[in-house]
XYZ file of C-alpha atoms in Angstrom:
741
model
C 24.755 44.866 -7.853
C 25.788 44.125 -11.794
C 26.872 40.690 -12.444
C 30.574 41.496 -13.168
C 31.161 43.095 -9.862
C 30.246 39.666 -7.559
C 31.919 37.119 -10.087
C 34.682 37.189 -7.655
C 32.484 36.011 -4.867
C 31.571 32.327 -6.377
C 33.906 30.539 -4.611
C 33.309 32.283 -1.371
C 29.851 31.752 -1.539
C 30.317 28.037 -2.524
C 32.789 27.368 0.897
C 29.926 28.765 2.723
C 27.660 26.335 1.662
C 29.988 23.802 3.174
C 30.496 25.740 6.232
C 26.710 26.133 7.634
C 26.630 27.093 11.169
C 24.293 24.777 13.215
C 21.649 26.947 14.830
C 18.193 25.497 15.127
C 16.243 28.564 14.967
C 12.769 28.049 14.050
C 10.935 31.261 14.532
C 11.071 32.873 10.901
C 11.034 36.805 12.646
C 14.673 35.668 13.865
C 15.739 34.998 10.469
C 17.588 37.568 9.075
C 18.112 37.699 5.151
C 15.653 37.284 2.057
C 15.820 36.782 -1.393
C 15.414 38.950 -4.469
C 14.835 37.297 -7.542
C 16.456 38.378 -11.131
C 17.892 36.687 -14.318
C 21.679 36.668 -13.608
C 24.022 34.878 -11.723
C 25.151 37.085 -8.930
C 24.621 36.641 -5.339
C 23.433 39.338 -3.015
C 22.677 39.330 0.458
C 21.222 41.977 3.322
C 21.138 41.559 6.932
C 18.584 44.006 8.169
C 18.986 43.007 11.986
C 22.769 43.613 13.209
C 22.655 40.990 15.833
C 22.582 38.227 12.860
C 25.309 39.892 11.480
C 28.055 37.222 13.079
C 25.742 34.219 12.055
C 26.516 32.126 9.051
C 23.615 31.199 6.531
C 23.946 29.193 3.241
C 23.877 31.715 0.361
C 23.174 29.312 -2.598
C 23.800 31.064 -6.256
C 20.781 29.875 -8.537
C 22.166 30.766 -11.983
C 19.022 31.605 -13.939
C 17.475 28.149 -15.552
C 19.527 25.691 -13.932
C 18.286 22.309 -15.207
C 14.932 21.160 -17.099
C 14.021 18.714 -14.462
C 11.144 17.120 -17.064
C 13.959 15.628 -19.176
C 16.257 14.759 -16.702
C 16.569 11.232 -15.011
C 17.156 11.563 -11.517
C 21.019 9.979 -11.061
C 21.553 13.373 -13.858
C 19.846 15.364 -11.414
C 22.156 14.250 -8.769
C 25.081 15.103 -10.446
C 24.239 18.661 -10.750
C 26.334 21.313 -8.949
C 23.736 23.206 -7.413
C 21.441 20.514 -7.119
C 24.109 19.182 -4.686
C 24.526 22.267 -2.817
C 20.935 22.534 -2.035
C 20.669 19.329 -0.590
C 23.835 19.677 1.069
C 22.115 23.235 2.587
C 19.040 21.813 3.497
C 21.140 19.063 5.847
C 18.951 15.794 6.159
C 20.488 13.994 2.915
C 18.385 12.847 0.261
C 17.583 8.468 0.479
C 18.257 5.463 2.866
C 20.472 5.705 5.395
C 21.993 9.425 4.448
C 18.418 10.723 5.342
C 18.053 12.131 8.610
C 14.978 14.459 9.026
C 16.236 15.609 12.740
C 19.280 17.351 10.564
C 17.248 19.878 9.067
C 18.697 23.142 9.477
C 15.680 26.033 9.759
C 15.805 29.336 7.890
C 19.565 28.973 7.493
C 19.308 28.879 3.910
C 18.997 31.953 1.588
C 18.487 31.373 -1.660
C 19.152 34.168 -4.062
C 19.525 35.970 -7.886
C 20.421 39.218 -8.738
C 17.634 41.841 -10.039
C 18.989 44.610 -12.164
C 15.968 47.589 -13.243
C 15.526 45.334 -16.578
C 15.613 41.678 -15.166
C 12.259 39.016 -16.241
C 12.031 38.607 -12.373
C 9.056 36.607 -13.034
C 11.097 33.961 -15.179
C 13.782 33.527 -12.945
C 11.432 33.054 -9.845
C 9.276 30.746 -11.753
C 12.506 28.699 -12.578
C 13.489 28.689 -8.765
C 10.040 27.676 -7.762
C 9.844 24.639 -10.311
C 13.478 23.515 -9.215
C 12.503 23.659 -5.425
C 8.925 22.078 -5.379
C 8.891 19.897 -8.283
C 12.113 18.487 -7.592
C 12.933 18.715 -3.885
C 9.154 18.124 -2.783
C 7.980 15.004 -5.431
C 11.132 13.229 -5.157
C 11.924 13.751 -1.427
C 8.408 14.056 -0.590
C 9.397 12.540 3.415
C 10.916 16.227 4.037
C 8.874 18.885 6.028
C 11.840 21.392 5.239
C 9.505 22.534 2.621
C 7.579 24.364 4.814
C 10.057 27.340 5.094
C 10.779 27.251 1.067
C 6.864 27.640 0.545
C 7.071 30.859 2.860
C 9.799 32.235 0.465
C 8.266 31.023 -2.548
C 4.940 32.586 -1.238
C 6.538 36.039 -1.036
C 8.174 35.589 -4.119
C 4.834 35.099 -5.734
C 2.737 37.682 -3.908
C 5.656 40.280 -5.012
C 5.451 39.561 -8.954
C 4.344 42.684 -10.618
C 1.107 41.127 -11.540
C -0.868 39.123 -9.256
C -3.263 37.372 -11.741
C -5.082 34.136 -11.482
C -2.368 32.094 -12.742
C -0.064 32.904 -10.078
C -2.446 32.378 -7.652
C -3.766 28.909 -8.657
C 0.230 28.180 -8.692
C 0.632 29.095 -5.405
C -2.555 27.689 -3.673
C -2.004 24.461 -6.168
C 1.630 23.725 -4.044
C 0.590 24.710 -0.492
C -2.378 21.751 -1.400
C 0.021 19.460 -3.011
C 2.468 19.350 0.448
C -0.721 18.682 2.234
C -1.358 22.188 4.254
C -4.810 22.341 3.637
C -5.523 24.872 5.970
C -3.233 27.271 4.123
C -4.636 26.519 0.925
C -8.156 27.409 2.188
C -6.416 30.887 3.774
C -4.699 31.770 0.364
C -8.116 31.180 -1.461
C -9.955 33.763 0.726
C -7.384 36.085 0.271
C -7.158 35.526 -3.584
C -10.949 35.942 -3.756
C -10.587 39.215 -2.512
C -9.122 40.838 -5.685
C -8.927 38.044 -8.319
C -11.419 36.146 -9.801
C -10.907 32.256 -9.618
C -10.975 30.149 -12.420
C -12.023 26.726 -12.871
C -8.866 25.081 -12.379
C -8.291 26.522 -8.647
C -11.457 24.363 -8.113
C -9.990 21.073 -7.642
C -7.512 22.166 -5.390
C -9.651 23.913 -3.232
C -12.255 21.231 -3.128
C -9.206 18.509 -2.360
C -8.544 20.982 0.623
C -12.036 21.111 1.918
C -12.500 17.179 1.504
C -9.283 16.540 3.613
C -10.281 18.648 6.305
C -13.777 17.041 6.142
C -17.302 18.483 7.363
C -15.914 21.748 8.857
C -14.632 22.681 5.709
C -16.580 21.200 2.972
C -19.326 24.434 3.102
C -16.500 26.138 1.925
C -16.128 23.738 -1.568
C -19.791 23.768 -1.697
C -20.223 27.719 -1.595
C -17.243 28.473 -4.042
C -19.192 25.585 -6.363
C -22.769 27.298 -6.210
C -21.135 30.740 -6.885
C -19.287 29.754 -10.127
C -21.252 31.090 -12.966
C -20.039 28.533 -15.720
C -19.828 24.922 -14.732
C -18.926 22.740 -17.299
C -18.757 18.658 -17.138
C -15.189 18.925 -15.259
C -16.307 21.079 -12.398
C -19.661 18.903 -11.993
C -17.184 15.511 -12.258
C -14.937 17.194 -9.337
C -17.736 17.679 -6.951
C -19.720 14.384 -7.800
C -16.748 12.162 -7.582
C -15.060 13.780 -5.134
C -17.965 13.606 -2.774
C -18.357 9.851 -3.461
C -14.351 9.107 -3.174
C -14.773 11.034 0.684
C -17.564 8.860 1.912
C -20.449 11.439 0.971
C -22.128 9.415 -1.696
C -25.843 10.916 -1.016
C -24.389 14.244 -1.363
C -22.775 13.155 -4.595
C -26.371 11.558 -5.888
C -27.403 15.359 -5.199
C -25.304 16.972 -7.212
C -25.760 14.538 -10.004
C -29.543 15.341 -9.587
C -28.598 18.843 -10.020
C -26.655 18.744 -12.552
C -29.170 16.547 -15.148
C -31.523 19.022 -13.830
C -29.700 21.973 -15.422
C -29.077 19.777 -18.653
C -25.648 19.641 -18.166
C -24.386 16.240 -20.416
C -22.593 13.935 -18.270
C -19.738 11.798 -19.457
C -18.435 8.513 -18.819
C -16.697 9.599 -15.749
C -19.903 11.269 -14.369
C -22.083 8.421 -14.942
C -19.199 5.794 -12.882
C -19.130 8.108 -10.074
C -22.718 8.246 -9.512
C -23.224 4.586 -9.907
C -20.388 3.729 -7.233
C -22.575 6.320 -4.993
C -25.351 4.194 -5.309
C -23.285 0.998 -4.904
C -21.899 2.352 -1.668
C -25.308 3.161 -0.611
C -26.794 -0.194 -1.397
C -29.679 1.860 -3.707
C -29.800 -0.557 -6.426
C -33.084 0.907 -7.481
C -31.239 4.331 -8.153
C -28.737 2.724 -9.770
C -30.988 0.819 -12.351
C -32.580 4.695 -13.081
C -28.854 5.812 -13.759
C -28.457 2.534 -16.191
C -31.888 3.077 -17.710
C -30.932 6.522 -18.482
C -27.686 5.831 -19.962
C -29.907 3.224 -22.323
C -32.817 5.641 -22.955
C -30.393 8.653 -24.280
C -28.361 5.782 -26.136
C -25.088 7.345 -24.534
C -22.452 5.883 -22.780
C -24.063 2.449 -22.140
C -21.308 0.879 -24.000
C -18.214 2.703 -21.938
C -16.353 0.737 -20.538
C -15.562 2.931 -17.175
C -19.542 2.934 -17.377
C -20.121 -0.817 -17.990
C -17.402 -1.699 -14.874
C -19.360 0.336 -12.254
C -22.698 -1.133 -13.299
C -21.073 -4.693 -13.076
C -19.891 -3.544 -9.352
C -23.335 -2.393 -8.565
C -25.555 -5.076 -9.657
C -22.474 -8.011 -8.069
C -22.269 -5.893 -4.736
C -26.441 -5.387 -4.476
C -25.993 -9.330 -4.914
C -28.305 -9.877 -8.086
C -25.215 -12.516 -9.837
C -26.934 -12.969 -12.749
C -27.541 -9.566 -14.191
C -23.879 -8.596 -12.850
C -22.448 -11.650 -15.387
C -24.820 -10.497 -18.051
C -23.506 -7.260 -18.196
C -19.659 -8.557 -17.768
C -19.952 -10.572 -20.485
C -21.625 -8.084 -22.551
C -18.022 -5.716 -22.265
C -16.255 -6.485 -25.594
C -12.889 -4.943 -24.469
C -12.710 -6.263 -20.529
C -9.811 -4.649 -18.796
C -8.450 -6.092 -15.298
C -10.884 -3.488 -13.601
C -13.758 -5.944 -15.440
C -12.400 -8.929 -14.342
C -11.376 -7.840 -10.762
C -14.877 -7.013 -10.045
C -16.121 -10.199 -11.121
C -13.575 -12.167 -9.195
C -14.320 -10.207 -6.231
C -18.064 -10.926 -6.515
C -17.779 -14.643 -6.929
C -15.331 -15.036 -3.920
C -17.595 -12.684 -1.689
C -20.346 -15.076 -2.221
C -18.001 -18.378 -1.518
C -18.121 -19.720 -5.027
C -15.233 -21.543 -5.338
C -15.653 -23.518 -8.530
C -16.990 -20.028 -10.284
C -14.014 -17.866 -9.117
C -11.092 -20.409 -10.312
C -13.265 -21.166 -13.649
C -13.200 -17.356 -14.283
C -9.929 -16.832 -13.255
C -8.517 -19.674 -15.334
C -10.384 -17.799 -17.733
C -8.571 -14.660 -16.854
C -5.223 -16.217 -17.306
C -6.056 -17.888 -20.601
C -6.965 -14.505 -22.603
C -3.263 -13.240 -21.006
C -4.660 -10.923 -18.436
C -2.264 -11.017 -15.664
C -3.993 -10.272 -12.151
C -2.425 -7.286 -10.149
C -2.361 -6.357 -6.759
C -6.403 -5.648 -6.505
C -6.787 -8.923 -7.939
C -5.167 -11.027 -5.648
C -6.286 -8.210 -2.936
C -9.808 -8.450 -3.951
C -9.901 -12.371 -3.777
C -8.452 -12.648 -0.653
C -10.691 -10.067 1.030
C -13.813 -11.536 -0.205
C -12.476 -14.786 1.403
C -12.293 -13.190 4.488
C -15.947 -11.972 4.279
C -16.981 -15.028 4.026
C -14.666 -16.910 6.280
C -13.789 -19.362 3.675
C -10.268 -20.214 4.843
C -9.788 -22.984 2.347
C -10.329 -20.763 -0.367
C -8.080 -18.091 0.931
C -5.333 -20.684 1.607
C -5.692 -22.200 -2.098
C -5.008 -18.440 -3.023
C -2.422 -18.198 -0.928
C -0.648 -21.228 -2.300
C -1.192 -20.126 -6.156
C 0.524 -17.203 -5.028
C 3.334 -19.367 -3.428
C 3.421 -21.600 -6.434
C 4.104 -18.616 -9.073
C 6.464 -16.790 -6.857
C 4.470 -13.810 -6.788
C 6.412 -11.806 -4.399
C 4.303 -10.778 -1.134
C 3.181 -6.738 -1.723
C 2.087 -5.273 1.137
C -1.288 -4.924 -0.523
C -1.592 -8.866 -0.442
C 0.044 -9.098 2.418
C -2.035 -6.887 4.289
C -5.235 -8.945 3.016
C -3.604 -12.174 3.858
C -3.254 -11.128 7.313
C -6.895 -9.619 7.254
C -8.532 -13.188 5.739
C -6.267 -15.411 8.555
C -7.266 -13.364 11.277
C -10.904 -13.092 10.468
C -10.705 -16.821 9.850
C -9.631 -17.082 13.509
C -5.795 -17.860 12.675
C -4.054 -15.499 14.304
C -0.729 -17.657 14.391
C -0.762 -17.577 10.741
C -1.538 -13.871 10.309
C 1.379 -13.321 12.314
C 3.567 -15.342 9.920
C 2.750 -13.464 6.852
C 3.396 -10.337 9.041
C 6.944 -11.355 9.919
C 7.890 -12.778 6.187
C 6.804 -9.391 4.829
C 10.194 -7.679 4.279
C 8.559 -4.198 3.352
C 5.880 -3.171 5.820
C 3.900 0.058 5.305
C 0.997 1.723 7.207
C -1.470 -0.524 5.976
C 0.269 -3.728 6.669
C 0.662 -2.498 10.441
C -2.579 -1.258 10.642
C -3.895 -5.038 9.511
C -2.115 -6.714 12.143
C -3.161 -4.086 14.922
C -6.403 -4.463 13.792
C -6.561 -8.377 13.831
C -4.840 -8.131 17.255
C -7.541 -5.780 18.796
C -10.407 -7.548 17.460
C -9.346 -10.524 18.860
C -8.687 -9.606 21.865
C -5.084 -9.497 21.824
C -4.418 -6.031 23.553
C -1.317 -6.413 24.561
C -0.125 -7.748 21.220
C -1.703 -4.641 19.571
C -0.312 -1.965 21.808
C 3.173 -3.844 21.165
C 2.860 -4.160 17.587
C 1.885 0.148 17.977
C 5.075 0.230 19.571
C 6.985 -1.846 17.079
C 5.563 1.009 14.309
C 6.637 3.726 15.818
C 10.074 2.552 16.068
C 10.209 1.220 11.933
C 9.693 5.120 11.802
C 5.947 4.448 10.395
C 3.768 7.460 11.073
C 0.396 6.293 12.118
C -2.984 7.336 10.560
C -6.448 7.652 11.256
C -6.804 3.719 10.573
C -4.305 2.809 12.781
C -5.899 4.979 16.128
C -9.315 3.228 15.167
C -7.850 -0.098 15.335
C -5.494 0.520 18.560
C -8.457 2.276 20.807
C -10.505 -0.806 21.271
C -7.132 -2.235 22.409
C -6.956 0.607 25.072
C -10.725 0.084 26.058
C -10.013 -3.549 26.743
C -7.126 -3.801 28.901
C -8.257 -0.027 30.898
C -5.116 1.380 30.165
C -5.594 4.775 31.000
C -2.233 6.334 30.824
C -1.525 4.788 27.020
C -5.089 5.862 26.243
C -4.783 9.490 27.412
C -1.463 9.169 25.176
C -3.088 8.335 21.726
C -5.996 10.882 22.565
C -2.941 13.700 22.655
C -1.470 12.264 19.351
C -4.958 12.222 17.917
C -5.123 16.016 18.803
C -1.784 17.124 17.580
C -2.302 15.111 14.373
C -5.664 17.032 13.961
C -7.653 13.473 13.919
C -10.144 14.727 16.146
C -12.510 15.608 13.413
C -13.648 12.018 12.626
C -16.697 10.271 14.134
C -14.923 7.046 13.541
C -12.408 8.195 16.116
C -14.643 10.129 18.313
C -16.738 6.736 18.904
C -13.325 4.734 19.730
C -12.770 7.432 22.309
C -15.714 7.329 23.848
C -15.639 3.502 24.356
C -11.993 3.437 25.460
C -12.536 6.327 28.032
C -15.577 4.499 28.881
C -14.001 1.206 30.342
C -10.743 3.213 31.237
C -12.374 6.096 33.504
C -15.045 3.838 34.158
C -12.720 1.246 35.566
C -11.012 3.910 37.405
C -13.937 5.513 39.004
C -14.899 8.651 36.522
C -17.420 7.601 34.340
C -18.493 10.947 33.658
C -15.164 12.166 32.190
C -16.232 9.879 29.291
C -19.916 11.083 29.031
C -18.263 14.311 28.574
C -16.844 13.517 25.466
C -20.338 13.244 23.697
C -20.764 16.639 24.670
C -17.442 17.814 23.163
C -18.435 15.836 19.985
C -21.442 17.408 19.658
C -19.938 21.218 20.129
C -17.838 20.717 17.128
C -20.929 19.692 15.172
C -20.209 15.964 13.943
C -23.098 14.247 13.778
C -22.892 10.898 15.987
C -23.785 7.570 14.476
C -25.270 4.084 16.201
C -21.354 3.273 16.866
C -21.361 6.545 18.742
C -24.697 5.479 20.904
C -23.635 2.118 21.398
C -20.198 3.549 23.085
C -21.854 5.657 24.782
C -24.509 3.103 26.419
C -21.609 1.257 27.415
C -19.569 4.029 29.389
C -22.883 4.577 30.801
C -22.882 0.813 31.955
C -19.669 0.600 32.891
C -19.997 3.386 35.448
C -23.745 2.796 36.382
C -25.199 5.953 35.304
C -28.392 4.707 34.767
C -30.552 8.370 34.228
C -27.759 9.166 31.816
C -27.960 6.194 30.074
C -31.974 6.399 29.887
C -31.145 10.150 28.537
C -28.975 8.780 25.483
C -31.087 5.873 24.559
C -34.025 8.109 23.987
C -31.887 10.715 22.569
C -31.599 8.620 19.693
C -34.866 8.631 18.513
C -36.069 12.113 19.449
C -32.758 14.325 18.556
C -31.302 11.984 15.713
C -34.332 9.809 14.302
C -32.336 7.045 14.765
C -33.844 3.544 15.732
C -32.071 2.076 18.474
C -30.583 -1.567 17.258
C -29.700 -4.525 19.147
C -26.769 -3.383 20.385
C -28.009 -0.545 21.994
C -30.920 -2.749 23.807
C -28.170 -4.909 25.184
C -26.331 -2.152 26.512
C -29.179 -0.925 28.325
C -30.303 -4.172 29.674
C -26.749 -4.507 31.248
C -27.089 -1.094 32.656
C -30.707 -2.017 34.422
C -29.478 -5.453 35.373
C -26.133 -4.441 36.475
C -28.000 -1.914 38.827
C -30.519 -4.942 40.165
C -33.400 -3.413 38.273
C -34.074 -7.243 37.120
C -37.991 -6.715 36.950
C -37.367 -3.494 34.364
C -34.501 -5.850 32.830
C -36.752 -8.298 32.133
C -39.951 -6.351 30.746
C -37.538 -4.013 28.778
C -36.198 -7.049 26.909
C -39.920 -8.193 26.182
C -40.776 -4.882 24.808
C -37.903 -5.344 22.491
C -38.746 -4.652 18.712
C -35.841 -7.940 17.977
C -35.407 -11.275 19.155
C -33.279 -11.171 21.834
C -29.802 -11.961 20.958
C -26.715 -13.655 22.940
C -25.399 -10.373 24.325
C -28.686 -9.421 25.632
C -28.789 -12.387 27.704
C -25.006 -12.346 28.124
C -25.728 -8.777 29.859
C -28.756 -10.207 32.571
C -26.308 -13.282 32.947
C -23.640 -11.470 33.873
C -25.830 -9.118 36.437
C -26.990 -12.366 38.189
C -23.402 -13.187 39.048
C -23.089 -9.683 40.698
C -26.333 -9.988 42.578
C -26.118 -13.626 43.415
C -29.663 -14.577 41.401
C -29.126 -18.681 40.390
C -32.988 -18.408 39.412
C -32.791 -15.692 37.281
C -29.620 -17.060 35.729
C -30.778 -20.331 34.889
C -33.665 -18.586 32.808
C -31.250 -16.770 30.441
C -28.733 -19.434 30.557
C -31.340 -21.756 28.861
C -31.373 -19.189 25.910
C -27.954 -18.556 25.557
C -26.943 -22.441 25.592
C -29.169 -22.653 22.824
C -27.761 -19.172 20.805
C -23.909 -20.066 21.903
C -23.907 -23.952 22.631
C -19.957 -23.718 22.251
C -19.155 -20.740 24.152
C -17.620 -21.611 27.701
C -18.419 -18.038 29.355
C -21.641 -19.079 29.452
C -21.010 -22.349 31.481
C -18.714 -21.210 33.641
C -20.809 -18.042 34.498
C -23.890 -20.142 35.354
C -21.971 -22.383 37.825
C -19.592 -19.575 39.450
C -23.178 -18.383 40.641
C -24.556 -21.600 41.813
C -21.154 -21.954 43.524
C -21.525 -18.237 45.077
C -25.170 -19.635 46.526
C -23.692 -22.941 47.811
C -25.876 -24.961 45.371
C -22.671 -27.799 44.979
C -24.577 -29.933 42.796
C -25.620 -27.693 40.184
C -22.181 -26.295 39.800
C -21.018 -30.090 39.182
C -23.548 -30.910 36.963
C -22.983 -27.616 34.420
C -19.170 -28.816 34.477
C -20.117 -32.154 33.490
C -22.503 -30.788 30.924
C -19.737 -29.079 29.386
C -17.432 -31.822 29.346
C -20.218 -33.839 27.732
C -20.707 -31.327 25.320
C -16.710 -30.807 24.409
C -16.776 -27.624 25.581
C -13.381 -26.679 27.026
C -12.319 -23.082 29.009
C -9.066 -21.213 27.783
C -6.664 -20.143 30.147
C -7.765 -16.890 32.224
C -5.743 -13.663 31.768
C -5.146 -10.312 33.313
C -3.746 -7.371 32.700
C -1.904 -4.365 34.502
C -0.488 -1.425 33.461
C 2.829 -0.232 34.836
C 5.177 2.236 34.135
C 3.361 3.048 30.719
C 4.001 -0.720 29.829
C 0.637 -3.503 29.785
C 1.929 -6.582 31.190
C -0.380 -9.858 30.730
C -0.695 -12.884 32.862
C -2.322 -16.254 31.845
C -2.922 -18.791 34.617
C 0.021 -21.441 35.180
C 2.097 -19.186 33.110
C 5.726 -18.755 34.529
C 7.303 -17.226 31.416
C 7.128 -13.559 32.538
C 10.969 -12.063 33.259
C 10.080 -10.917 36.310
C 8.169 -14.100 37.967
C 10.298 -14.504 40.949
C 10.167 -10.931 42.002
C 6.452 -11.220 41.279
C 5.879 -14.268 43.195
C 8.017 -13.146 46.523
C 5.630 -10.136 46.449
C 2.625 -11.504 46.028
C 3.840 -14.179 49.102
C 4.406 -10.961 51.166
C 1.157 -9.166 50.437
C -0.678 -12.415 50.964
C 1.042 -12.542 54.327
C -0.124 -8.781 55.247
C -3.667 -9.558 54.432
C -3.509 -12.654 56.649
C -1.991 -10.300 59.516
C -5.078 -7.763 59.127
C -7.506 -10.298 58.994
C -9.109 -10.595 55.710
C -10.671 -14.116 54.615
C -10.091 -14.889 51.551
C -12.991 -15.738 49.229
C -12.690 -19.251 48.714
C -15.893 -20.520 46.837
C -14.031 -20.329 43.252
C -11.730 -22.825 44.679
C -14.372 -24.991 46.519
C -16.388 -25.456 43.506
C -13.374 -27.254 41.433
C -12.832 -29.494 44.890
C -16.681 -30.221 44.936
C -16.785 -31.441 41.229
C -13.557 -33.813 41.558
C -15.340 -35.434 44.519
C -12.609 -33.841 47.332
C -13.267 -31.855 50.177
């Protein structure tokens, strides 16, 4: 209608905005109503289906260009009446305690402006699109309500009188920005049916492909190959994109192709290529790129290139060359200092680290989060607790607030130096815990065998409304594996599928390991092995970790034939030379089946010197089959390789006790005492009603300890009545050592 016919409805429209109906229909086909775009301030609504006549909907008047968001600060935006109406209509609020995602109203909002015949629909539609998607999405990024708004904007865009490359680029960019990468690719396919894409759309398509990982990367590659005009920007996206997404080898291939096609690289190109060499530890290739820069007299003094070269030589342990290149940089930035500091700290060069750090401070260069992270992470890598504590102390003395990045690095450092209590202390003092911090503490617990704590931290993470990511899953799966917590492992597996994380090889490795242990403990070993075939069916290439976990699954379930099959498959189908870890699991598989002759022959034919894992597998199998002679042989090597590890001594003593060789068992106990080796208290886990409970020897701290003790006594009485005789050799061996009978 003409504008003057509907002015009287303004107050009524605003009342309807406040008086929204609380229907929660998520099916867009049931949301009767559509938008018409135009230039005037009037409202128009049409309900195509009579069954919707009685439903109240929010009708929001957007009067042309509401405000210029680029020039308004946040406070001014929230004072705008139209903005307030939109926030109120959508339902969840905006920030802090007012934000409630579950209050979102689906498909109940009709945003409309009038369109008369001469109206410039494109202009007004663009303004609305900018308001909704630039302001609302960027400022209220947590909201998933934009899905509905995008559907509206998409229909608005495709109804434009001229669907040109610019409108397509805009809408595809919006879907990419909010992380709907599948839809981004689908829209791109729809676009190329009638419109020739330009180079501006390539970054968006590439980002979507890289996020969808391997099974979509061929789309980006195909698009790239078909582009007739590829300038240096397009080449850089392909090179840096591959490098940043863990595809450094492919990045170097594209770089070589670029040079062959005589496209001159810029500083971003060279820096990305050098970073790819650093990731792959390809020092010679990096030197060749460095030589290319010197030969062509281009970019060798560029700061970005110089920093990447410092990092290359430092990571490849050519410290003198790295320092020489660092010294040659005339205008060093913080990245330069961070690279050199991290290199010194990683190598445990305490004096050089602090000398360089003091030089940096004297020149007025203030350290940032990356500086602290690099220093602390390097201390973790070399397990230099003293240097790590000194850096932590410096941070405290300077009253530097612990950011999530620094806090996460400290947690990793302390746990890496076997001080979990300090890692937990750092976690507890952090006021703002993001997903990185939670991942750090979960991973630390899992790596130190504290599976119950890892799962408890995961629960705390979910209660804190922090969404787990791929790193969380990779960290928590080993905890489920260690505890053989099958139910919780299944729940995590379901979460992986729902979130689309099942296209990542690290997660598949964790699943195979977790299922191998959990199902193996429950007698369903082949179910774990079947995961490997699922991995192959989606064309994900297994790596060494995959086969290590696969062989472990076979060992837990006694699948000898399958174990040999996958061990040979590594070499024949994937051209992988088995590592020491795979050999150790094969020894474990053979020895646990009682094939000791084959195990010893296998060990002799190994291309490596057997390590503690190999001899430990053999010793563990001797306990099962009560073979004290072979146990002595394996333990002899273990006492040399791991002289302070109590498990080897205890296991050998138990084997002697099982064979009733009490004198030998006592001798091993005395040997432990003489060498100062102590045994940590034993711990057992049990999963009951979705909760994992841990029990330590002599511990009475469990909240249900009285009920548990009563039940155990009852069970013991029943067992005794049935006629079972307890196995007392573990008890007898302790009595023998103390001289009692």
